[in-house]
JSON list of C-alpha atoms in Angstrom, two decimals:
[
{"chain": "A", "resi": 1, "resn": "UNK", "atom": "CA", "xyz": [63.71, 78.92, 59.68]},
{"chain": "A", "resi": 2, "resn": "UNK", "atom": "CA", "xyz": [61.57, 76.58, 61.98]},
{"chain": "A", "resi": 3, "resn": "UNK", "atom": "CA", "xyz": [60.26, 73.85, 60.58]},
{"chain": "A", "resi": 4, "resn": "UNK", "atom": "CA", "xyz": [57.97, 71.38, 63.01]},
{"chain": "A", "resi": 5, "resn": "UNK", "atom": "CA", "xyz": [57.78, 67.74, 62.00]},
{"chain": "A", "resi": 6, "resn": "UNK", "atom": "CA", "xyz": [54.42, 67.31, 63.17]},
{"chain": "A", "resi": 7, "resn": "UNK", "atom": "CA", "xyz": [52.64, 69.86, 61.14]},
{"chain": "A", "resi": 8, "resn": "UNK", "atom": "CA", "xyz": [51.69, 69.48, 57.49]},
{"chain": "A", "resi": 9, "resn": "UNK", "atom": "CA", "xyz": [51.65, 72.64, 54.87]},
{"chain": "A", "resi": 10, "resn": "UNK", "atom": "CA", "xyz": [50.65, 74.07, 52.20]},
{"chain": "A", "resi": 11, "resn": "UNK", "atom": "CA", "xyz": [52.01, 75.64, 49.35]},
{"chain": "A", "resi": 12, "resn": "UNK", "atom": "CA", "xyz": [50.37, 78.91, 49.91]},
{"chain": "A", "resi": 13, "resn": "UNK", "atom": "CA", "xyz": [52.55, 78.81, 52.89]},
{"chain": "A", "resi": 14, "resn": "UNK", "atom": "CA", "xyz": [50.01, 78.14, 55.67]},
{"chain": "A", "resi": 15, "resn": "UNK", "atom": "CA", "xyz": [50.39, 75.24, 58.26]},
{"chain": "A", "resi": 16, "resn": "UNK", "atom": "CA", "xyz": [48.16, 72.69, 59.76]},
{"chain": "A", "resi": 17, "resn": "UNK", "atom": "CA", "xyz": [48.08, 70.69, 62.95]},
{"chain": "A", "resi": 18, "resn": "UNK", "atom": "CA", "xyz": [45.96, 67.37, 63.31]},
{"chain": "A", "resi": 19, "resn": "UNK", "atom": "CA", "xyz": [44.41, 65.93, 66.76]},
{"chain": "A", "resi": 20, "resn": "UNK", "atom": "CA", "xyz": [41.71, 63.76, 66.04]},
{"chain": "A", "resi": 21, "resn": "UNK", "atom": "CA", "xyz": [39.26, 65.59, 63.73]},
{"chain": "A", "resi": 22, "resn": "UNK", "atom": "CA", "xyz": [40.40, 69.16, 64.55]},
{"chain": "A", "resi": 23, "resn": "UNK", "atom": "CA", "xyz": [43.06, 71.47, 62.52]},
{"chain": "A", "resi": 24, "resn": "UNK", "atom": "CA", "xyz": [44.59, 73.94, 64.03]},
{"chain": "A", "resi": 25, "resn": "UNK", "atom": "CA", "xyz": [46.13, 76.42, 60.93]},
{"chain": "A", "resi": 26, "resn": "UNK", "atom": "CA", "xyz": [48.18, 79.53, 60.98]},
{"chain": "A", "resi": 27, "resn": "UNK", "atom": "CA", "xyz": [50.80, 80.79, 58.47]},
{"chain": "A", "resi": 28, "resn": "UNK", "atom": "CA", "xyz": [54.44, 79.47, 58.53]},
{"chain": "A", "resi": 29, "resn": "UNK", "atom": "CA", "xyz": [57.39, 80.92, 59.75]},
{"chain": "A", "resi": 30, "resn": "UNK", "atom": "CA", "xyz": [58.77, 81.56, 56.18]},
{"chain": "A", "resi": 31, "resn": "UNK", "atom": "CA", "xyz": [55.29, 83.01, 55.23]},
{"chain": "A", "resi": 32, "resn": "UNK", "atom": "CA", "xyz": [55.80, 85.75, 58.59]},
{"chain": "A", "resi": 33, "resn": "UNK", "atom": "CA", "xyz": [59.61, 86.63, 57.47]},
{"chain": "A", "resi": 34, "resn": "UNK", "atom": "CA", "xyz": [58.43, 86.88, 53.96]},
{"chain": "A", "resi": 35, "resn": "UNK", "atom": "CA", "xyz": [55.94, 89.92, 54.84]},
{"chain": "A", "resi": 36, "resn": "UNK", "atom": "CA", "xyz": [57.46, 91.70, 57.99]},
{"chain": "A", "resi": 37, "resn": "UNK", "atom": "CA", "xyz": [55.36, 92.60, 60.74]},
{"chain": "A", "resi": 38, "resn": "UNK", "atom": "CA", "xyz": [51.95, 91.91, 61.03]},
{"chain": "A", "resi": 39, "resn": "UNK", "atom": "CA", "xyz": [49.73, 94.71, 61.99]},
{"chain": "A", "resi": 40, "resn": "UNK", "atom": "CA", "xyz": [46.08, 93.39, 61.17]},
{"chain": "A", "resi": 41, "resn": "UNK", "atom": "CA", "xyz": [45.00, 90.18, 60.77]},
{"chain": "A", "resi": 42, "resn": "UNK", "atom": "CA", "xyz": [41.06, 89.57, 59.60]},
{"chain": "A", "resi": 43, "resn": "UNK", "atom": "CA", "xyz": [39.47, 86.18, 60.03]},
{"chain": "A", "resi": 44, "resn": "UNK", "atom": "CA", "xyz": [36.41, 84.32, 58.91]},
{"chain": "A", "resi": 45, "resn": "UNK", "atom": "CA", "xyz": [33.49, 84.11, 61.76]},
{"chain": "A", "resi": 46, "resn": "UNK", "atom": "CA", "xyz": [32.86, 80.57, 63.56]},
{"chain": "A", "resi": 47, "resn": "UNK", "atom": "CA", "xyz": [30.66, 78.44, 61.70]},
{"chain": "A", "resi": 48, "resn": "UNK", "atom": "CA", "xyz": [32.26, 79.56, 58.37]},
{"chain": "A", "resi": 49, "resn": "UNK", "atom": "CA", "xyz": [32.81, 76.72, 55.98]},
{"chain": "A", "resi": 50, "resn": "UNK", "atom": "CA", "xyz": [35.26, 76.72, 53.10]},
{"chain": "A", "resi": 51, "resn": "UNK", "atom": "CA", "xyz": [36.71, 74.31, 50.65]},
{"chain": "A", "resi": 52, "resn": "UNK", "atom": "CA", "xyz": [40.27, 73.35, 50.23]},
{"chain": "A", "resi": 53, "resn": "UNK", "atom": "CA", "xyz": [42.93, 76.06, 48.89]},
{"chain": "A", "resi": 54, "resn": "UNK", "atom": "CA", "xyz": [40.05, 78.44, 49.41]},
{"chain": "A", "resi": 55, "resn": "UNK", "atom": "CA", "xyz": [40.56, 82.15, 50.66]},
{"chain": "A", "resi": 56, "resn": "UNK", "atom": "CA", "xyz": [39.85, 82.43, 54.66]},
{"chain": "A", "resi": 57, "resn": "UNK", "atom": "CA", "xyz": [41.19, 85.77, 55.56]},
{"chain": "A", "resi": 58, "resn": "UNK", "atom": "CA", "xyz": [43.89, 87.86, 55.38]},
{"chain": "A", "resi": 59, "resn": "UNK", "atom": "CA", "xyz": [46.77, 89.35, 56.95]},
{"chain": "A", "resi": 60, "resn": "UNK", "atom": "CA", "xyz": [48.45, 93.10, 56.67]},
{"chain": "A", "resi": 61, "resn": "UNK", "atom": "CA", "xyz": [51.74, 93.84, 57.61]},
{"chain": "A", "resi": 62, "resn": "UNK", "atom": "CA", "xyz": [53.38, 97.56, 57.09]},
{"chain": "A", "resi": 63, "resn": "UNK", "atom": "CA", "xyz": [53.65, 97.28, 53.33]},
{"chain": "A", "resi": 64, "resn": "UNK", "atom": "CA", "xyz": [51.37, 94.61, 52.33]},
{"chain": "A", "resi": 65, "resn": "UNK", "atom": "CA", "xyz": [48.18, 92.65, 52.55]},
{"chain": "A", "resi": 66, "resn": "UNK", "atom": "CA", "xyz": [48.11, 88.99, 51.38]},
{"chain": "A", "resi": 67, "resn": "UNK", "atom": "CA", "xyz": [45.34, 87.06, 51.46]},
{"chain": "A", "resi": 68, "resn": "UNK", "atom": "CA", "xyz": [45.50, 83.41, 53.73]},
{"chain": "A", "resi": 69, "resn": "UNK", "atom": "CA", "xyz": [44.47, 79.79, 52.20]},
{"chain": "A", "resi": 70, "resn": "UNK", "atom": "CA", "xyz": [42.94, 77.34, 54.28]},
{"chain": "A", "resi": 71, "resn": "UNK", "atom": "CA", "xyz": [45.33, 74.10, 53.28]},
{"chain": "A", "resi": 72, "resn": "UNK", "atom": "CA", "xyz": [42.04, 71.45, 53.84]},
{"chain": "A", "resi": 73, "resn": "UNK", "atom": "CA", "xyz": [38.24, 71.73, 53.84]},
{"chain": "A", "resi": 74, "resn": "UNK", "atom": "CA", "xyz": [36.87, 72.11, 56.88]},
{"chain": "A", "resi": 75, "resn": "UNK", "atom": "CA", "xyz": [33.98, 74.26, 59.11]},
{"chain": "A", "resi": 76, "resn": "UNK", "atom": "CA", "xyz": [35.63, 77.15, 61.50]},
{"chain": "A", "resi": 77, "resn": "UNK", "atom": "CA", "xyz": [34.87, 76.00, 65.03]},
{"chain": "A", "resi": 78, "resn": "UNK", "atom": "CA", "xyz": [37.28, 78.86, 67.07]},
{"chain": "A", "resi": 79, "resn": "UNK", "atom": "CA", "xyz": [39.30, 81.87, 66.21]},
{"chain": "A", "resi": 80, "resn": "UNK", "atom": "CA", "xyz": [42.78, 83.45, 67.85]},
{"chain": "A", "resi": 81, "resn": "UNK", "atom": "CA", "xyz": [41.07, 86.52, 69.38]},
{"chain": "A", "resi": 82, "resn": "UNK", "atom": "CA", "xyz": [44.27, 87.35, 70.43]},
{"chain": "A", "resi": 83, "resn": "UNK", "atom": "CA", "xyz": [45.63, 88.80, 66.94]},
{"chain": "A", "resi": 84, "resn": "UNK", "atom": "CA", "xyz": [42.92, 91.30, 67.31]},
{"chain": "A", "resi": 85, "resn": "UNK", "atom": "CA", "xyz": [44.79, 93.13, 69.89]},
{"chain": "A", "resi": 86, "resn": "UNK", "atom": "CA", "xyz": [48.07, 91.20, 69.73]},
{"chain": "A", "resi": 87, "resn": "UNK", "atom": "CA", "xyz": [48.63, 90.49, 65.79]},
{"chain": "A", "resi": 88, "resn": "UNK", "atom": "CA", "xyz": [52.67, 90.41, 66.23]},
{"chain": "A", "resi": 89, "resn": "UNK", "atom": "CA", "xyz": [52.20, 86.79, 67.51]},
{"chain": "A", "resi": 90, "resn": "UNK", "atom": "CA", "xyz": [51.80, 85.85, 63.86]},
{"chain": "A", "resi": 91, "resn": "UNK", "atom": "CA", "xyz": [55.46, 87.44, 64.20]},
{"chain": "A", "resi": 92, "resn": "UNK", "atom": "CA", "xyz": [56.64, 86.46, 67.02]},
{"chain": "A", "resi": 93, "resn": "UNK", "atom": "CA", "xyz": [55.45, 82.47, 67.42]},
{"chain": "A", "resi": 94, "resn": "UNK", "atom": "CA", "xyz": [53.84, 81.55, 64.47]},
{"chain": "A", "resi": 95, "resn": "UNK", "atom": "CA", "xyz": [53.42, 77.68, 65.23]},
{"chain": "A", "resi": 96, "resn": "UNK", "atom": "CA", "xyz": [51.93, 78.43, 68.69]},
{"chain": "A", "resi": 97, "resn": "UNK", "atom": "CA", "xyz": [50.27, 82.04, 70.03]},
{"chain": "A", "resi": 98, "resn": "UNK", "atom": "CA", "xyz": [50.32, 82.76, 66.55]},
{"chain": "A", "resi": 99, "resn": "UNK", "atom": "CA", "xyz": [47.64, 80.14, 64.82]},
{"chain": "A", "resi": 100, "resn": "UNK", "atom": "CA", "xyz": [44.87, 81.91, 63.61]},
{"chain": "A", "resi": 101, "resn": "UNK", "atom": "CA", "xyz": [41.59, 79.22, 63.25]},
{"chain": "A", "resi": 102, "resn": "UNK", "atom": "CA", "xyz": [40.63, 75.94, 64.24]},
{"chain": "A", "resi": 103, "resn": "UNK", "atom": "CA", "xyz": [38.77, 74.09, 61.62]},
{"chain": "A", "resi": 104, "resn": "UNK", "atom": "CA", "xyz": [36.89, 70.79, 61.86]},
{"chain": "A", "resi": 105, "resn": "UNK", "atom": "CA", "xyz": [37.93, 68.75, 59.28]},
{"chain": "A", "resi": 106, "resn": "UNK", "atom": "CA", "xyz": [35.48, 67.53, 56.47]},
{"chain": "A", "resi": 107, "resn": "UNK", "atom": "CA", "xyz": [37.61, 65.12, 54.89]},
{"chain": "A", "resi": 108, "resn": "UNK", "atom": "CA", "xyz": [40.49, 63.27, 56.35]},
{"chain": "A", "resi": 109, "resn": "UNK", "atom": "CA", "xyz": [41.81, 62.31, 53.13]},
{"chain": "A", "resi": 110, "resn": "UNK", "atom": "CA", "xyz": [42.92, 65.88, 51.81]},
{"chain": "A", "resi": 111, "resn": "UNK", "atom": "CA", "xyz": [45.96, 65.96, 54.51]},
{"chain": "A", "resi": 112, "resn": "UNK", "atom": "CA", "xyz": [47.71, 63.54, 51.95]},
{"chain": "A", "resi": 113, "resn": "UNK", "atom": "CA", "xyz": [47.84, 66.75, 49.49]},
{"chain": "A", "resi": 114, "resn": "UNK", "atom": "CA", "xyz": [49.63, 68.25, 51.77]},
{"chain": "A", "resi": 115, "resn": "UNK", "atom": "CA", "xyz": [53.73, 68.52, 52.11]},
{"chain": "A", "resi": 116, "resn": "UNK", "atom": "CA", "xyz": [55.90, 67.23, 55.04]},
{"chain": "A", "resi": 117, "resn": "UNK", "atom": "CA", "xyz": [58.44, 69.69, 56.77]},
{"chain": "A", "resi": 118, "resn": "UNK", "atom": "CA", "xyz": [61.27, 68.39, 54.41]},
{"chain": "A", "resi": 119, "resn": "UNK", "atom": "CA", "xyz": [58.99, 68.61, 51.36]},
{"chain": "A", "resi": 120, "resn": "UNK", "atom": "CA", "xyz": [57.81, 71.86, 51.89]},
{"chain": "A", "resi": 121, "resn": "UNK", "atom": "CA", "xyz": [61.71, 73.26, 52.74]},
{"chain": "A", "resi": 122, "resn": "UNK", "atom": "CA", "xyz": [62.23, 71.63, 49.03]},
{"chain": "A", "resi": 123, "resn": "UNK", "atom": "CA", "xyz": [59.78, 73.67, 47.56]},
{"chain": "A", "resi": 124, "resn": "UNK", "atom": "CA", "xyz": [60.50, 77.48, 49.36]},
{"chain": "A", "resi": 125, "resn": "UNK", "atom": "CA", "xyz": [63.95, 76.89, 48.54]},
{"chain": "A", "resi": 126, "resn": "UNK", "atom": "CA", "xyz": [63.05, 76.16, 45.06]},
{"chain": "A", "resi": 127, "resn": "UNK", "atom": "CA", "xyz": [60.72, 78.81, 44.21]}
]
């Protein structure tokens, strides 16, 4: 399972990337295994605002739906448009074709609730 050092996550199993006040987010590579492949994924609409741990979408793969958590507060400022015709790149690369919004972030401060790549191994393995 790939595991970048650079990204932060959740424990709803979605990831975060920082540069300067801008997250990119998608669901880890775990996450992807965990519900086969993706055939739909729905997404909030730019200009969307949610709070931390807060429902932003959802993805549906051939058996299941599950719904995606946005790991930090933050204001939708682009979308993948690409998973609407392409959603197997949640499959396929989920740390790069594969994120799913861009958020800008509200407050800095909420990244420290999040778990490193080693942390976050720790906790899939023990749940």
């Amino acid at each position: 399972m790939k595991l970048p050092e650079n990204l932060k996550y959740s424990k709803e199993h979605t990831w975060i990337k920082v540069t300067d006040s801008i997250g990119t987010v998608g669901i880890t590579d775990f996450a992807q295994k965990e519900l086969g492949e993706i055939v739909y994924v729905d997404l909030p609409n730019v200009g969307d605002e949610f709070d931390q741990n807060e429902v932003f979408g959802s993805v549906e793969a051939l058996k299941t739906v599950s719904d995606l958590f946005i790991p930090i507060k933050g204001e939708i400022i682009e979308i993948q448009e690409a998973l609407n015709d392409t959603p197997k790149a949640v499959n396929d690369t989920p740390y790069s074709d594969g994120w799913m919004i861009k958020i800008k972030i509200d407050n800095t401060e909420e990244l420290n609730t999040l778990l490193t790549a080693e942390e976050y191994q720790n906790f899939i393995e023990k749940n």
